[in-house]
Coordinates of C-alpha atoms (C1' of nucleotides) in Angstrom, one line a residue:
Chain A
X1 CA 0.0 0.0 0.0
X2 CA 1.6 3.2 -1.2
X3 CA 1.0 6.7 -0.1
X4 CA -1.8 7.4 -2.6
X5 CA -3.7 4.2 -1.8
X6 CA -4.2 5.5 1.7
X7 CA -5.7 8.7 0.4
X8 CA -7.8 6.8 -2.1
X9 CA -9.2 4.6 0.6
X10 CA -9.9 7.7 2.6
X11 CA -11.8 9.3 -0.2
X12 CA -13.8 6.2 -1.1
X13 CA -14.9 5.8 2.4
X14 CA -16.6 9.2 2.3
X15 CA -18.2 9.2 -1.1
X16 CA -18.8 7.2 -4.2
X17 CA -16.2 8.0 -6.9
X18 CA -14.8 6.3 -10.0
X19 CA -11.3 4.9 -10.3
X20 CA -10.5 7.5 -13.0
X21 CA -11.7 10.4 -10.8
X22 CA -9.7 9.0 -7.9
X23 CA -6.5 9.0 -10.0
X24 CA -7.2 12.6 -11.2
X25 CA -7.7 13.6 -7.6
X26 CA -4.5 12.0 -6.4
X27 CA -2.5 13.5 -9.2
X28 CA -3.1 16.9 -7.6
X29 CA -1.1 15.8 -4.5
X30 CA 2.6 15.7 -4.0
X31 CA 4.4 13.3 -1.6
X32 CA 6.6 15.1 0.9
X33 CA 8.8 13.7 3.6
X34 CA 9.3 15.9 6.7
X35 CA 11.7 15.4 9.6
X36 CA 10.9 15.6 13.2
X37 CA 10.7 19.3 14.3
X38 CA 10.3 20.6 10.8
X39 CA 7.7 23.2 10.2
X40 CA 5.2 22.9 7.4
X41 CA 3.4 26.1 8.3
X42 CA 4.8 29.2 10.0
X43 CA 3.3 32.5 11.1
X44 CA 3.8 35.4 8.6
X45 CA 4.1 33.0 5.7
X46 CA 0.9 32.1 3.7
X47 CA 0.0 28.5 4.1
X48 CA 0.0 27.5 0.4
X49 CA -0.9 23.9 1.1
X50 CA -3.4 21.6 2.7
X51 CA -1.8 18.4 4.1
X52 CA -3.0 14.8 4.4
X53 CA -0.9 12.8 6.8
X54 CA 0.1 9.5 5.5
X55 CA 2.4 8.7 8.3
X56 CA 3.6 10.5 11.4
X57 CA 2.3 13.1 13.8
X58 CA 1.8 16.9 13.6
X59 CA 0.9 19.6 16.0
X60 CA -0.6 23.0 15.2
X61 CA -0.2 25.7 17.7
X62 CA -0.2 29.5 18.2
X63 CA 1.9 31.6 20.6
X64 CA -0.1 33.7 23.0
X65 CA 0.8 37.2 24.1
X66 CA 2.9 36.0 27.0
X67 CA 4.7 33.5 24.9
X68 CA 2.6 30.5 25.9
X69 CA 2.0 27.8 23.3
X70 CA -1.6 26.8 22.7
X71 CA -2.1 23.6 20.7
X72 CA -5.0 24.0 18.3
X73 CA -4.9 20.7 16.6
X74 CA -3.1 17.4 16.3
X75 CA -3.0 15.2 13.2
X76 CA -1.9 11.6 12.9
X77 CA -2.1 9.1 10.0
X78 CA -5.2 9.6 7.8
X79 CA -6.0 13.1 9.1
X80 CA -5.9 16.5 7.4
X81 CA -4.2 19.5 8.7
X82 CA -3.4 23.1 7.8
X83 CA -3.9 26.6 9.1
X84 CA -7.3 27.0 7.5
X85 CA -7.6 30.6 8.1
X86 CA -4.5 31.1 6.2
X87 CA -5.1 28.4 3.6
X88 CA -8.7 29.2 2.7
X89 CA -8.2 32.9 2.5
X90 CA -4.6 32.9 1.4
X91 CA -3.6 35.2 4.2
X92 CA -0.4 35.1 6.3
X93 CA -0.6 32.3 8.9
X94 CA -0.8 32.7 12.6
X95 CA 0.1 29.1 13.4
X96 CA 3.0 26.9 13.6
X97 CA 2.5 23.4 12.3
X98 CA 5.4 21.1 13.2
X99 CA 6.2 17.5 12.8
X100 CA 6.4 15.6 16.1
X101 CA 8.2 12.8 14.4
X102 CA 9.6 11.9 10.9
X103 CA 6.5 11.9 8.7
X104 CA 5.1 11.5 5.2
X105 CA 2.4 13.8 3.9
X106 CA 0.5 14.4 0.7
X107 CA 0.1 18.1 0.0
X108 CA -2.2 19.9 -2.3
X109 CA -1.7 23.5 -3.2
X110 CA -4.5 26.1 -3.0
X111 CA -4.5 26.5 -6.8
X112 CA -4.6 22.8 -7.4
X113 CA -7.5 22.4 -5.0
X114 CA -9.4 25.2 -6.7
X115 CA -8.9 23.6 -10.1
X116 CA -10.1 20.3 -8.8
X117 CA -13.2 21.8 -7.4
X118 CA -14.1 23.5 -10.6
X119 CA -13.4 20.5 -12.7
X120 CA -15.8 18.1 -11.2
X121 CA -18.8 17.9 -9.0
X122 CA -17.4 15.0 -6.9
X123 CA -14.3 16.9 -6.0
X124 CA -16.4 19.9 -4.9
X125 CA -18.4 17.5 -2.8
X126 CA -15.4 15.9 -1.2
X127 CA -14.0 19.2 0.0
X128 CA -17.3 20.2 1.2
X129 CA -17.6 17.1 3.3
X130 CA -14.1 17.8 4.6
X131 CA -14.9 21.3 5.6
X132 CA -18.1 20.2 7.3
X133 CA -16.2 17.7 9.3
X134 CA -13.7 20.2 10.4
X135 CA -16.4 22.8 11.3
X136 CA -18.3 20.2 13.3
X137 CA -15.1 19.1 15.1
X138 CA -14.1 22.6 16.0
X139 CA -17.6 23.3 17.3
X140 CA -17.4 20.3 19.5
X141 CA -14.0 21.5 20.8
X142 CA -15.3 24.9 21.7
X143 CA -18.2 23.4 23.5
X144 CA -16.1 20.9 25.5
X145 CA -13.6 23.5 26.4
X146 CA -16.4 25.8 27.8
X147 CA -18.5 23.2 29.6
X148 CA -16.2 20.5 30.9
X149 CA -13.6 20.4 33.7
X150 CA -10.0 19.8 33.0
X151 CA -10.3 16.2 34.1
X152 CA -13.3 15.6 32.0
X153 CA -11.6 17.1 29.0
X154 CA -8.8 14.7 29.5
X155 CA -11.1 11.7 29.9
X156 CA -13.1 12.6 26.8
X157 CA -9.9 13.0 24.8
X158 CA -8.5 9.8 26.1
X159 CA -11.6 7.9 25.1
X160 CA -12.1 9.5 21.7
X161 CA -8.5 9.7 20.6
X162 CA -6.5 7.0 22.4
X163 CA -4.0 6.7 19.5
X164 CA -3.1 10.3 19.8
X165 CA -2.5 10.3 23.5
X166 CA 0.2 7.7 23.1
X167 CA 1.9 9.6 20.3
X168 CA 2.2 13.2 21.4
X169 CA 4.3 14.7 24.1
X170 CA 2.5 15.5 27.3
X171 CA 3.1 19.2 27.3
X172 CA 1.5 19.4 23.8
X173 CA -1.6 17.5 25.0
X174 CA -1.8 19.7 28.1
X175 CA -1.8 22.8 26.1
X176 CA -4.4 21.3 23.8
X177 CA -6.7 20.5 26.7
X178 CA -6.2 23.9 28.2
X179 CA -4.3 23.0 31.4
X180 CA -0.8 23.1 32.7
X181 CA 1.6 20.2 32.1
X182 CA 2.0 19.8 35.8
X183 CA -1.7 19.3 36.3
X184 CA -2.0 16.8 33.5
X185 CA 0.9 14.9 35.0
X186 CA -1.0 14.8 38.3
X187 CA -4.3 13.7 36.7
X188 CA -2.5 10.8 35.0
X189 CA -1.0 9.6 38.2
X190 CA -4.2 9.9 40.0
X191 CA -5.9 7.6 37.4
X192 CA -3.1 5.1 37.2
X193 CA -2.9 4.6 41.0
X194 CA -6.7 4.4 41.3
X195 CA -6.8 1.7 38.8
X196 CA -4.3 -0.6 40.5
Chain B
X1 CA 17.1 51.3 26.3
X2 CA 14.2 49.9 24.3
X3 CA 14.3 48.2 20.9
X4 CA 14.1 51.4 18.9
X5 CA 16.9 53.2 20.8
X6 CA 19.3 50.6 19.6
X7 CA 18.3 51.3 16.0
X8 CA 18.4 55.0 16.5
X9 CA 21.9 54.8 17.9
X10 CA 22.8 52.7 14.9
X11 CA 21.6 55.2 12.5
X12 CA 23.1 58.2 14.2
X13 CA 26.5 56.6 14.2
X14 CA 26.3 56.5 10.4
X15 CA 24.9 59.9 9.5
X16 CA 23.7 63.1 10.8
X17 CA 19.9 63.1 11.3
X18 CA 17.3 65.1 13.3
X19 CA 15.3 63.5 16.1
X20 CA 12.1 63.9 14.1
X21 CA 13.5 62.2 11.2
X22 CA 14.7 59.4 13.4
X23 CA 11.2 58.9 14.8
X24 CA 9.8 58.8 11.3
X25 CA 12.4 56.3 10.4
X26 CA 11.7 54.1 13.3
X27 CA 8.0 54.2 12.8
X28 CA 8.5 52.2 9.6
X29 CA 9.8 49.2 11.7
X30 CA 7.8 46.6 13.5
X31 CA 9.1 44.8 16.6
X32 CA 9.0 41.0 16.2
X33 CA 10.0 38.3 18.6
X34 CA 11.2 35.0 17.2
X35 CA 11.9 31.8 18.9
X36 CA 14.9 29.6 18.4
X37 CA 14.7 27.6 15.2
X38 CA 12.0 29.9 13.7
X39 CA 12.6 30.9 10.1
X40 CA 12.2 34.5 9.0
X41 CA 13.0 33.8 5.4
X42 CA 12.4 30.6 3.4
X43 CA 13.0 29.5 -0.1
X44 CA 10.0 29.8 -2.4
X45 CA 8.6 32.7 -0.4
X46 CA 9.5 36.3 -1.3
X47 CA 11.5 37.9 1.5
X48 CA 9.1 40.8 2.2
X49 CA 11.2 42.3 4.9
X50 CA 14.7 43.5 5.9
X51 CA 15.6 42.7 9.5
X52 CA 17.6 44.6 12.1
X53 CA 18.7 42.4 14.9
X54 CA 18.0 43.9 18.3
X55 CA 18.9 40.8 20.3
X56 CA 19.8 37.3 19.3
X57 CA 21.6 35.5 16.6
X58 CA 20.6 34.5 13.0
X59 CA 22.0 32.4 10.3
X60 CA 21.4 32.6 6.6
X61 CA 22.1 29.5 4.6
X62 CA 21.4 27.8 1.3
X63 CA 21.1 24.1 0.6
X64 CA 23.5 22.7 -2.0
X65 CA 22.7 20.1 -4.6
X66 CA 23.8 17.3 -2.4
X67 CA 21.9 18.6 0.6
X68 CA 24.8 20.3 2.3
X69 CA 24.1 23.5 4.1
X70 CA 26.3 26.5 3.2
X71 CA 26.1 29.4 5.7
X72 CA 26.1 32.7 3.8
X73 CA 25.8 35.1 6.6
X74 CA 25.4 35.5 10.4
X75 CA 23.8 38.3 12.2
X76 CA 24.0 39.2 15.8
X77 CA 22.8 42.2 17.8
X78 CA 23.0 45.5 15.8
X79 CA 23.4 43.7 12.4
X80 CA 21.1 43.7 9.4
X81 CA 20.1 40.6 7.6
X82 CA 17.8 39.4 4.8
X83 CA 18.0 37.5 1.5
X84 CA 18.9 40.5 -0.5
X85 CA 18.5 38.9 -3.8
X86 CA 15.0 38.2 -2.8
X87 CA 14.3 41.4 -0.9
X88 CA 15.7 43.9 -3.3
X89 CA 14.2 42.4 -6.4
X90 CA 11.1 40.9 -4.7
X91 CA 11.8 37.5 -6.1
X92 CA 11.3 34.2 -4.4
X93 CA 14.1 33.6 -1.9
X94 CA 16.8 30.9 -2.2
X95 CA 17.9 31.1 1.4
X96 CA 16.7 30.0 4.8
X97 CA 17.2 32.5 7.6
X98 CA 16.8 31.0 11.0
X99 CA 17.0 32.1 14.6
X100 CA 19.8 30.4 16.5
X101 CA 18.3 31.5 19.8
X102 CA 15.2 33.4 21.0
X103 CA 15.6 36.8 19.4
X104 CA 14.1 40.2 18.9
X105 CA 14.2 42.0 15.6
X106 CA 12.9 45.1 14.0
X107 CA 11.5 44.5 10.5
X108 CA 10.8 46.8 7.7
X109 CA 8.8 45.8 4.7
X110 CA 9.9 46.5 1.2
X111 CA 7.0 48.9 0.6
X112 CA 7.8 50.8 3.7
X113 CA 11.4 51.1 2.8
X114 CA 10.6 52.4 -0.6
X115 CA 8.3 55.0 0.9
X116 CA 11.0 56.2 3.3
X117 CA 13.5 56.5 0.5
X118 CA 11.2 58.6 -1.5
X119 CA 10.2 60.8 1.4
X120 CA 13.5 62.2 2.4
X121 CA 17.0 62.5 1.2
X122 CA 18.6 61.3 4.5
X123 CA 16.7 58.0 4.3
X124 CA 17.8 57.4 0.8
X125 CA 21.4 58.1 2.0
X126 CA 21.1 55.8 4.9
X127 CA 20.0 52.8 2.8
X128 CA 22.7 53.6 0.3
X129 CA 25.3 53.5 3.1
X130 CA 23.8 50.2 4.2
X131 CA 24.0 48.8 0.7
X132 CA 27.5 49.9 0.2
X133 CA 28.6 48.3 3.4
X134 CA 27.0 45.0 2.4
X135 CA 28.5 45.1 -1.0
X136 CA 32.0 45.8 0.4
X137 CA 31.6 43.1 2.9
X138 CA 30.5 40.5 0.4
X139 CA 33.4 41.5 -1.9
X140 CA 35.8 40.9 0.9
X141 CA 34.2 37.5 1.6
X142 CA 34.6 36.4 -2.0
X143 CA 38.2 37.5 -2.0
X144 CA 39.2 35.8 1.2
X145 CA 37.4 32.6 0.2
X146 CA 39.4 32.5 -3.0
X147 CA 42.8 33.5 -1.8
X148 CA 43.2 32.2 1.7
X149 CA 43.6 28.7 3.2
X150 CA 41.1 27.3 5.5
X151 CA 43.3 28.1 8.5
X152 CA 43.8 31.7 7.4
X153 CA 40.1 32.1 6.9
X154 CA 39.5 31.0 10.4
X155 CA 42.1 33.3 11.8
X156 CA 40.8 36.3 10.0
X157 CA 37.2 35.6 11.1
X158 CA 38.4 35.1 14.6
X159 CA 40.1 38.4 14.7
X160 CA 37.4 40.3 12.9
X161 CA 34.3 38.8 14.6
X162 CA 35.3 37.4 17.9
X163 CA 31.7 37.9 19.3
X164 CA 30.2 35.8 16.6
X165 CA 32.6 32.9 17.1
X166 CA 31.4 32.5 20.7
X167 CA 27.7 32.7 19.8
X168 CA 27.2 30.4 16.8
X169 CA 27.5 26.6 16.8
X170 CA 30.7 25.3 15.3
X171 CA 29.1 23.4 12.4
X172 CA 27.6 26.7 11.3
X173 CA 30.9 28.5 11.4
X174 CA 32.6 25.7 9.6
X175 CA 30.1 25.8 6.8
X176 CA 30.5 29.6 6.7
X177 CA 34.3 29.3 6.4
X178 CA 34.0 26.6 3.8
X179 CA 35.4 23.6 5.6
X180 CA 34.2 20.5 7.4
X181 CA 33.4 20.7 11.1
X182 CA 36.0 18.1 11.8
X183 CA 38.7 20.1 10.3
X184 CA 37.6 23.2 12.2
X185 CA 37.7 21.2 15.3
X186 CA 41.3 20.3 14.6
X187 CA 42.3 23.8 13.8
X188 CA 41.0 25.0 17.1
X189 CA 42.9 22.4 19.0
X190 CA 46.0 23.1 17.2
X191 CA 45.9 26.7 18.2
X192 CA 45.0 26.1 21.8
X193 CA 47.8 23.6 22.3
X194 CA 50.3 25.8 20.5
X195 CA 49.4 28.6 22.8
X196 CA 49.9 26.8 26.1
Chain C
dA1 C1' 57.5 8.7 -4.2
dA2 C1' 56.5 11.4 -0.2
dC3 C1' 54.2 15.7 2.1
dT4 C1' 50.6 18.9 2.8
dG5 C1' 46.0 20.6 3.3
dG6 C1' 42.0 18.9 3.6
dA7 C1' 37.7 15.6 3.1
dT8 C1' 35.3 11.3 4.6
dT9 C1' 33.7 8.0 7.8
dA10 C1' 32.7 6.3 12.1
dA11 C1' 32.5 6.1 17.0
dG12 C1' 32.2 8.3 21.4
dA13 C1' 32.1 11.9 24.8
dA14 C1' 30.2 16.0 26.4
dA15 C1' 26.9 19.4 26.6
dA16 C1' 22.5 21.1 26.1
dA17 C1' 17.7 20.7 25.5
dA18 C1' 13.4 18.5 25.9
dG19 C1' 10.1 16.2 28.5
dG20 C1' 8.2 14.7 32.8
dT21 C1' 7.5 14.5 37.9
dT22 C1' 6.9 16.2 42.5
dG23 C1' 5.8 19.2 46.2
dA24 C1' 4.7 23.5 48.3
dA25 C1' 2.2 27.6 48.1
dC26 C1' -1.4 30.1 46.4
dC27 C1' -5.9 31.6 44.4
dA28 C1' -10.7 32.1 42.8
dG29 C1' -15.2 30.7 42.9
dA30 C1' -19.0 27.7 44.8
Chain D
dT1 C1' -13.6 26.6 53.6
dC2 C1' -13.4 23.0 50.0
dT3 C1' -12.4 22.1 45.2
dG4 C1' -10.2 22.4 41.0
dG5 C1' -6.7 24.4 39.4
dT6 C1' -2.3 27.5 38.6
dT7 C1' 2.5 29.0 39.6
dC8 C1' 7.0 28.3 40.8
dA9 C1' 11.1 25.8 41.7
dA10 C1' 13.7 22.0 41.9
dC11 C1' 15.0 17.8 40.1
dC12 C1' 15.4 13.6 37.2
dT13 C1' 15.5 11.1 32.8
dT14 C1' 15.9 10.7 28.1
dT15 C1' 16.9 12.4 23.7
dT16 C1' 19.2 15.4 20.6
dT17 C1' 22.7 18.2 19.3
dT18 C1' 27.3 19.5 19.1
dC19 C1' 32.1 18.6 19.4
dT20 C1' 36.2 15.7 19.3
dT21 C1' 39.2 12.1 18.0
dA22 C1' 41.2 8.9 15.1
dA23 C1' 41.9 6.3 11.0
dT24 C1' 41.8 6.3 6.1
dC25 C1' 41.9 8.5 1.9
dC26 C1' 42.8 11.8 -1.9
dA27 C1' 44.6 15.4 -5.0
dG28 C1' 48.1 18.5 -5.8
dT29 C1' 52.5 19.9 -5.0
dT30 C1' 57.6 19.2 -4.3

DNA sequence: AACTGGATTAAGAAAAAAGGTTGAACCAGA
DNA sequence: TCTGGTTCAACCTTTTTTCTTAATCCAGTT
């Protein structure tokens, strides 16, 4: 199974599409290998691409006024990531997106994506589905962040994204869940000891 | 002494200018904080700004055909840096410029600089002086690189820029001087032991 | 043919940074 | 006055980065 097969499977799972269309779709993507700690999006620079993670782990974060890092999103294998405010409107980014380990991604440029969307109805549909998913996900995040306690947020995340928990460093997860790394460390210990 | 004072002093040292003009000049610059490893210029993107280093250390380098990094320039406190081929002609850059430590810079955009130059004779003069300095410096570099041995290049650098030597990692200095890091390591030891 | 200035390769040591834990003190809101 | 949480500081462990050393090689001199 090569890089494109994964993307194909991903697309097919979401809508009905012919083999030819799939190939056309994949041709718009470029395989890129990135090393751990390498940035694929940086503030000030326009995010020219949208990324599909074939292998590896990424973290998107912004830097607050006092220099604190706030993790906005993670992405592991089979996820999409970019600074959408930058990508969609082609404005300078405000995020960093960095590889947490050596990774392989498929990237599509903004122009290529626009072309696809115009070319065929299915492509338009696919990106719509993608956008709706992202919107819904972000909405859920906002809600959980406002309504749940730190511990609950951790629990929920743990249940929903067990794969991610094992792959990202704890400070990144803490800043994603909106708590300090010390507190997350304590939460974890509390759970472990209460289990045994 | 704030960020702008440093720039003011820098300008005043080079030409005679009124306080009002200085303020006008400084207003064209924006304070930016960058973290270690953050890029301020990247290949493919047009370098929109010229940077004055208030605090910190930067390294400009290109990647050769076999993936080797060649350091083109360093910049420490009170130095200017950019990819000038990109900045001056507003073409896509070929360099990376990266912070070697957490730093503070003042950046001016190409448009703002053009405006300044048109506005007043002194500003035009200042940027001319800057450009002449850079040109002369680059010419010296080319000459030393062609005419001196690796050891001499190191000696010359050591004498001329002792502050830089202590601040940049040795592999970066080696690639600046056009030798391997192993060889630079030997050179250093040779000197140390011959001194004692 | 032998010497010199330097590159290449590989292995290890040393230093620095990243990541994680712990405990004490504190603070804001129910 | 609890509870859920932060802040700060110290400390430990692990990983990464940087530097050093040594052996071997190589291309131009002499």
